[in-house]
């Protein structure tokens, strides 16, 4: 690869409405290893009748980028090594922006990568979201040791994903579609009724583009209307809701055929309330963690970051719309509008694939006493009326367009907000003071919801993202696995909220630490330098 | 010279937006033009932190101003606006988002048909019932957006 060169390629993706759903490129581990480069580089993509210009992921062996990124397939116990290479060049520059104004937003092209849902180390050169890679600087190594059976608690088999997590630029890069699936194959893939099914890996994106087909390089504020954000200074924007980078693609299925769909909501803001006309979904996993048996549901609500894996049985021959139903998620101006995101074409020779009745034994919550109970409060301020700083900030300083707080504070790199002990179980009550249904996400360890507004749920579903009830509270139970320690984060997965403060630091101490007198946490170095490197 | 210093020098050499940027035409791909949307955060009136903000508007695109209200009502001030035409108002249900407001008032406008490249303009809205939650971002209940028309086509 030649650093410094921008190759602009038009995707080969079939991206016109009504075209067959595209199968995303894949890379599979071999002999327990993956070794590649993960390259982010500008490219041009045809989506519907528009040409978009934005960064895209590709693996080292690929000639051109993919919108969304290529899929990685691994198994528990595998080691993944990839070098992240940032070849992003600026796009979306507002008309009239001076060089100084453009430089203010240089950081929107800084990046890193997070492996969402993988129970791996958050340490340096692992799943470290504090790393910052500026454009055209030397690639940075990331290594992930995916927990195998030898750990006693292997990575569950299901759908996980990777995406940028540089604080301040995550939403910008998610609106550019930077996202890719990680499929961990394991026990559920051997279930006889599932093993041979046709599988669809489906990534839902929300691409926020200006008329030039670029994501505005600017501060963003929420507004009413189909396109829910406007930049400062303003540019006209449009919201494209895509499946595998396509507008309203079609999925073919035979009458009676069962298909296995793995769906990721990689949009930074939009909830997808999935609904397929005249068909039910048989959900087999949530956020990468399989169920004991299929659960029939009519609709599935996916907050940003959620994954849902389910079976679909082809009905009578015909064409059926796949909807993102209208959903009130608390955005200014009311519900996000309904949208047909694709269609299912049922045709061909009928089949009668058997529906599984039993799947696998899901992970269990260890039977341990609750080591600690905490409360976390979520609050946003979208008036634009407040100065920079925490919730109680005052004074005559410059106003901030929007601010989002956890426990009244905006994110601070070296403030440790929670200290926990590996190998323990805790209960956290997440209190939402807003109508915005902030999706809570915590890195490394998944959780179960044990109460909603204090009422027990009796639900053993595991999540790594869950939307909080409007003006309500969830109580979750988390097991901090003992073999993963270090500094990481929890945050709202509406990424413009995260970028504007709604993130906090968590430090997981290894078992045996004296939590009455824990050792100090070393500061994370502030990123140095600005702008692109020159090579 | 540092990068920032260089950037500031270049900025100071220009006479606003036109010295720095060439405006490439946006493709006409069949999609209906979306509006330029302005919210209270775009206000520049009595906002020292908004000084120097340049808003360029391309000919041919609709405009929309969205301001939180109810019970506050915002009114378009034609006599204090320039090179824009008012087209109508919608009130959208939006409770519990911004303290003291229950709705968003959505105003549709467009550039005056006779405007030409380089013309300057202004959009003004006012209210007599400013909620305290907006008193710093829209001081005195006066919303002003100043703009310059560009016509890359």
XYZ file of N, CA, C and O in Angstrom, chain A residues 66-179:
456
model
N -15.373 -0.558 0.898
C -16.724 -1.103 0.898
C -17.580 -0.252 1.825
O -17.175 0.091 2.932
N -18.782 0.084 1.372
C -19.758 0.829 2.170
C -20.970 -0.067 2.427
O -21.706 -0.331 1.488
N -21.181 -0.548 3.664
C -20.317 -0.475 4.836
C -19.104 -1.398 4.663
O -18.913 -1.983 3.608
N -18.313 -1.506 5.745
C -17.047 -2.221 5.651
C -17.203 -3.721 5.510
O -18.288 -4.281 5.686
N -16.099 -4.391 5.186
C -16.129 -5.843 5.009
C -16.326 -6.570 6.339
O -16.062 -6.021 7.409
N -16.778 -7.799 6.231
C -17.085 -8.621 7.405
C -15.854 -9.435 7.814
O -15.134 -9.967 6.962
N -15.660 -9.550 9.116
C -14.608 -10.400 9.673
C -15.273 -11.597 10.334
O -16.188 -11.429 11.152
N -14.824 -12.803 9.977
C -15.372 -14.027 10.596
C -14.286 -14.710 11.410
O -13.205 -15.017 10.897
N -14.595 -14.947 12.671
C -13.613 -15.531 13.582
C -14.306 -16.572 14.464
O -15.528 -16.760 14.395
N -13.497 -17.216 15.320
C -14.014 -18.193 16.279
C -13.477 -17.854 17.668
O -12.415 -17.209 17.796
N -14.168 -18.292 18.709
C -13.611 -18.108 20.058
C -12.210 -18.720 20.130
O -11.967 -19.814 19.612
N -11.307 -18.015 20.766
C -9.931 -18.476 20.873
C -9.018 -17.932 19.795
O -7.796 -18.087 19.885
N -9.592 -17.276 18.779
C -8.762 -16.723 17.704
C -8.023 -15.473 18.185
O -8.458 -14.775 19.101
N -6.932 -15.190 17.499
C -6.232 -13.911 17.674
C -6.366 -13.118 16.380
O -6.117 -13.635 15.286
N -6.776 -11.861 16.537
C -6.894 -10.950 15.392
C -5.850 -9.860 15.549
O -5.753 -9.225 16.602
N -5.063 -9.657 14.518
C -4.123 -8.535 14.451
C -4.480 -7.716 13.224
O -4.499 -8.267 12.118
N -4.765 -6.469 13.449
C -4.863 -5.606 12.277
C -4.204 -4.273 12.569
O -4.173 -3.804 13.698
N -3.622 -3.716 11.532
C -3.023 -2.386 11.609
C -4.008 -1.412 10.986
O -4.376 -1.564 9.814
N -4.404 -0.447 11.772
C -5.343 0.556 11.272
C -4.565 1.623 10.524
O -3.618 2.215 11.065
N -4.945 1.861 9.280
C -4.303 2.897 8.463
C -5.340 3.964 8.129
O -6.411 3.654 7.596
N -5.024 5.200 8.473
C -5.959 6.310 8.272
C -5.527 7.126 7.070
O -4.553 7.876 7.127
N -6.243 6.990 5.973
C -5.954 7.740 4.755
C -7.107 8.686 4.415
O -7.393 8.949 3.236
N -7.772 9.173 5.448
C -8.940 10.037 5.234
C -8.477 11.423 4.786
O -7.563 12.010 5.357
N -9.152 11.946 3.775
C -8.952 13.342 3.373
C -10.254 14.102 3.599
O -11.339 13.512 3.561
N -10.154 15.402 3.843
C -11.358 16.153 4.255
C -12.438 16.172 3.187
O -12.158 16.315 1.993
N -13.664 16.068 3.652
C -14.841 16.219 2.789
C -15.885 17.011 3.576
O -15.771 17.175 4.786
N -16.902 17.466 2.888
C -18.028 18.125 3.551
C -17.730 19.518 4.055
O -18.421 20.013 4.949
N -16.710 20.165 3.500
C -16.315 21.498 3.989
C -17.400 22.516 3.646
O -17.839 22.607 2.496
N -17.830 23.284 4.644
C -18.891 24.270 4.372
C -18.432 25.328 3.374
O -17.258 25.716 3.353
N -19.363 25.801 2.566
C -19.063 26.916 1.672
C -18.532 28.076 2.489
O -19.110 28.454 3.516
N -17.431 28.649 2.034
C -16.919 29.845 2.668
C -16.052 29.620 3.876
O -15.588 30.585 4.481
N -15.841 28.382 4.272
C -15.012 28.129 5.446
C -13.579 28.560 5.176
O -12.997 28.189 4.160
N -13.031 29.352 6.072
C -11.636 29.755 5.944
C -10.752 28.586 6.359
O -11.219 27.653 7.027
N -9.476 28.629 6.016
C -8.593 27.560 6.494
C -8.621 27.411 8.004
O -8.563 26.286 8.523
N -8.711 28.514 8.720
C -8.752 28.418 10.184
C -10.007 27.683 10.631
O -9.975 26.851 11.547
N -11.120 28.013 9.984
C -12.363 27.324 10.356
C -12.302 25.851 9.972
O -12.808 24.988 10.696
N -11.674 25.566 8.841
C -11.530 24.156 8.463
C -10.659 23.405 9.464
O -10.942 22.268 9.819
N -9.594 24.080 9.923
C -8.677 23.423 10.850
C -9.362 23.093 12.171
O -8.983 22.140 12.855
N -10.380 23.891 12.529
C -11.101 23.609 13.773
C -11.706 22.209 13.767
O -11.933 21.613 14.812
N -11.975 21.721 12.568
C -12.632 20.425 12.481
C -11.706 19.338 11.936
O -12.160 18.304 11.469
N -10.401 19.573 12.030
C -9.444 18.539 11.628
C -9.717 17.216 12.329
O -9.544 16.138 11.769
N -10.137 17.324 13.595
C -10.274 16.093 14.373
C -11.383 15.184 13.845
O -11.429 14.004 14.200
N -12.258 15.716 12.996
C -13.287 14.834 12.433
C -12.681 13.766 11.528
O -13.341 12.795 11.181
N -11.428 13.970 11.134
C -10.743 12.955 10.331
C -9.795 12.096 11.162
O -9.149 11.198 10.623
N -9.688 12.367 12.464
C -8.912 11.484 13.335
C -9.773 10.250 13.616
O -10.996 10.335 13.694
N -9.120 9.131 13.832
C -9.928 7.934 14.024
C -9.216 6.940 14.931
O -8.085 7.145 15.381
N -9.917 5.887 15.229
C -9.387 4.690 15.879
C -10.401 3.593 15.564
O -11.253 3.786 14.688
N -10.342 2.471 16.266
C -11.342 1.434 15.976
C -11.686 0.703 17.266
O -10.831 0.436 18.112
N -12.968 0.430 17.400
C -13.516 -0.285 18.561
C -14.182 -1.560 18.061
O -14.907 -1.533 17.062
N -13.926 -2.669 18.768
C -14.595 -3.936 18.417
C -15.745 -4.124 19.415
O -15.574 -4.638 20.505
N -16.889 -3.681 18.978
C -18.070 -3.553 19.830
C -18.611 -4.939 20.205
O -19.016 -5.701 19.338
N -18.605 -5.213 21.505
C -19.174 -6.465 22.008
C -18.154 -7.569 22.248
O -18.477 -8.554 22.918
N -16.953 -7.418 21.690
C -15.938 -8.444 21.953
C -15.407 -8.254 23.377
O -15.075 -7.147 23.801
N -15.315 -9.358 24.095
C -14.917 -9.323 25.508
C -13.394 -9.440 25.602
O -12.856 -10.429 26.106
N -12.734 -8.407 25.074
C -11.280 -8.432 24.950
C -10.676 -7.279 25.734
O -11.369 -6.348 26.152
N -9.373 -7.339 25.906
C -8.671 -6.314 26.675
C -8.879 -4.930 26.065
O -8.776 -4.756 24.850
N -9.112 -3.927 26.933
C -9.188 -2.547 26.437
C -7.840 -1.833 26.494
O -7.780 -0.615 26.327
N -6.784 -2.583 26.745
C -5.479 -1.969 26.961
C -4.852 -1.441 25.686
O -5.396 -1.570 24.579
N -3.661 -0.871 25.864
C -2.957 -0.256 24.745
C -2.732 -1.271 23.629
O -2.298 -2.396 23.866
N -3.063 -0.846 22.433
C -2.968 -1.678 21.228
C -3.897 -2.884 21.251
O -3.694 -3.861 20.524
N -4.904 -2.790 22.114
C -5.997 -3.773 22.049
C -7.275 -2.981 21.719
O -7.231 -2.157 20.812
N -8.351 -3.224 22.445
C -9.582 -2.471 22.138
C -9.537 -1.138 22.889
O -10.376 -0.854 23.734
N -8.564 -0.342 22.543
C -8.267 0.897 23.265
C -8.887 2.077 22.521
O -8.388 2.474 21.467
N -9.959 2.623 23.089
C -10.659 3.708 22.393
C -10.009 5.059 22.654
O -10.492 6.087 22.152
N -8.945 5.071 23.433
C -8.250 6.335 23.694
C -7.159 6.603 22.652
O -6.577 7.679 22.629
N -6.837 5.606 21.856
C -5.844 5.825 20.810
C -6.421 6.781 19.770
O -7.631 6.771 19.499
N -5.560 7.607 19.217
C -5.973 8.583 18.212
C -5.009 8.485 17.040
O -3.801 8.645 17.215
N -5.544 8.242 15.885
C -4.712 8.118 14.689
C -5.096 9.227 13.719
O -6.199 9.234 13.159
N -4.153 10.151 13.516
C -4.388 11.242 12.577
C -4.139 10.757 11.142
O -3.409 9.777 10.931
N -4.737 11.446 10.168
C -4.572 10.994 8.781
C -3.108 10.955 8.357
O -2.329 11.850 8.687
N -2.763 9.913 7.674
C -1.451 9.721 7.047
C -0.308 9.585 8.051
O 0.853 9.713 7.680
N -0.642 9.344 9.335
C 0.390 8.953 10.289
C 0.618 7.440 10.148
O -0.159 6.736 9.486
N 1.662 6.960 10.790
C 1.979 5.534 10.665
C 0.813 4.688 11.196
O 0.214 5.026 12.224
N 0.480 3.607 10.512
C -0.610 2.741 10.986
C -0.366 2.268 12.411
O 0.777 2.132 12.856
N -1.459 2.016 13.135
C -1.367 1.563 14.522
C -1.888 0.139 14.647
O -2.919 -0.216 14.068
N -1.189 -0.661 15.452
C -1.517 -2.057 15.642
C -2.638 -2.218 16.676
O -2.633 -1.570 17.710
N -3.587 -3.067 16.369
C -4.599 -3.501 17.327
C -4.594 -5.032 17.347
O -4.633 -5.662 16.285
N -4.560 -5.603 18.536
C -4.575 -7.056 18.683
C -5.712 -7.456 19.616
O -5.890 -6.843 20.672
N -6.460 -8.476 19.205
C -7.579 -8.945 20.027
C -7.450 -10.451 20.223
O -7.418 -11.203 19.245
N -7.401 -10.862 21.476
C -7.453 -12.288 21.799
C -8.878 -12.606 22.219
O -9.307 -12.279 23.340
N -9.588 -13.220 21.306
C -11.010 -13.480 21.554
C -11.131 -14.647 22.529
O -10.557 -15.716 22.284
N -11.841 -14.463 23.639
C -11.864 -15.508 24.662
C -12.321 -16.857 24.101
O -13.343 -16.955 23.424
N -11.544 -17.864 24.388
C -11.860 -19.204 23.924
C -12.380 -20.076 25.058
O -12.527 -19.615 26.204
N -12.628 -21.344 24.750
C -13.152 -22.250 25.785
C -12.225 -22.373 26.987
O -12.687 -22.618 28.107
N -10.930 -22.175 26.775
C -9.983 -22.318 27.881
C -10.195 -21.277 28.974
O -9.740 -21.456 30.108
N -10.894 -20.187 28.662
C -11.129 -19.149 29.670
C -12.279 -19.527 30.597
O -12.499 -18.871 31.614
N -13.035 -20.563 30.226
C -14.225 -20.912 30.999
C -15.420 -20.038 30.676
O -16.532 -20.295 31.147
N -15.210 -19.005 29.908
C -16.299 -18.111 29.519
C -15.988 -17.589 28.115
O -15.582 -16.432 27.928
N -16.169 -18.469 27.116
C -15.795 -18.076 25.753
C -16.686 -16.970 25.207
O -17.817 -16.775 25.667
N -16.136 -16.249 24.227
C -16.946 -15.250 23.525
C -18.173 -15.945 22.946
O -18.053 -16.956 22.255
N -19.380 -15.432 23.224
C -20.569 -16.048 22.623
C -20.508 -15.993 21.096
O -19.840 -15.132 20.521
N -21.226 -16.879 20.458
C -21.229 -16.918 18.994
C -22.389 -16.078 18.483
O -23.552 -16.342 18.798
N -22.036 -15.094 17.681
C -23.056 -14.205 17.146
C -22.430 -13.042 16.413
O -21.278 -13.090 15.990
N -23.225 -11.969 16.289
C -22.820 -10.812 15.495
C -22.297 -9.692 16.401
O -22.997 -9.239 17.306
N -21.098 -9.245 16.120
C -20.499 -8.100 16.784
C -20.088 -7.131 15.674
O -20.415 -7.347 14.516
N -19.361 -6.079 16.013
C -19.035 -5.148 14.917
C -17.880 -4.262 15.286
O -17.464 -4.212 16.445
N -17.349 -3.596 14.287
C -16.260 -2.634 14.502
C -16.660 -1.290 13.918
O -17.396 -1.210 12.936
N -16.175 -0.243 14.578
C -16.472 1.113 14.106
C -15.518 2.092 14.777
O -14.909 1.775 15.799
N -15.374 3.311 14.238
C -14.503 4.308 14.862
C -15.057 4.725 16.217
O -16.274 4.755 16.433
N -14.156 5.071 17.144
C -14.583 5.471 18.487
C -13.737 6.625 19.001
O -13.505 6.753 20.205
N -13.252 7.464 18.106
C -12.506 8.641 18.535
C -13.510 9.659 19.085
O -14.373 10.150 18.346
N -13.393 9.965 20.383
C -14.348 10.874 21.003
C -14.339 12.215 20.268
O -13.292 12.836 20.100
N -15.479 12.642 19.839
C -15.599 13.885 19.080
C -15.821 13.670 17.599
O -16.332 14.564 16.928
N -15.448 12.500 17.107
C -15.641 12.262 15.670
C -16.398 10.967 15.382
O -16.544 10.587 14.226
N -16.907 10.308 16.426
C -17.585 9.030 16.171
C -18.854 9.213 15.347
O -19.129 8.424 14.440
N -19.634 10.244 15.656
C -20.890 10.398 14.916
C -20.612 10.794 13.467
O -21.253 10.274 12.547
N -19.667 11.693 13.268
C -19.317 12.106 11.894
C -18.943 10.883 11.062
O -19.418 10.705 9.933
N -18.110 10.024 11.646
C -17.639 8.870 10.880
C -18.706 7.782 10.770
O -18.709 7.001 9.809
N -19.629 7.740 11.727
C -20.755 6.795 11.586
C -21.722 7.288 10.523
O -22.298 6.483 9.774
N -21.915 8.603 10.423
C -22.753 9.124 9.341
C -22.106 8.886 7.993
O -22.763 8.965 6.962
N -20.803 8.655 7.988
C -20.118 8.286 6.746
C -20.214 6.786 6.465
O -19.674 6.307 5.476
N -20.851 6.054 7.363
C -21.054 4.622 7.127
C -19.906 3.746 7.563
O -19.860 2.554 7.220
N -18.949 4.297 8.313
C -17.796 3.490 8.732
C -18.233 2.476 9.788
O -18.432 2.824 10.961
N -18.348 1.265 9.378
C -18.846 0.195 10.243
C -18.635 -1.125 9.518
O -18.607 -1.160 8.288
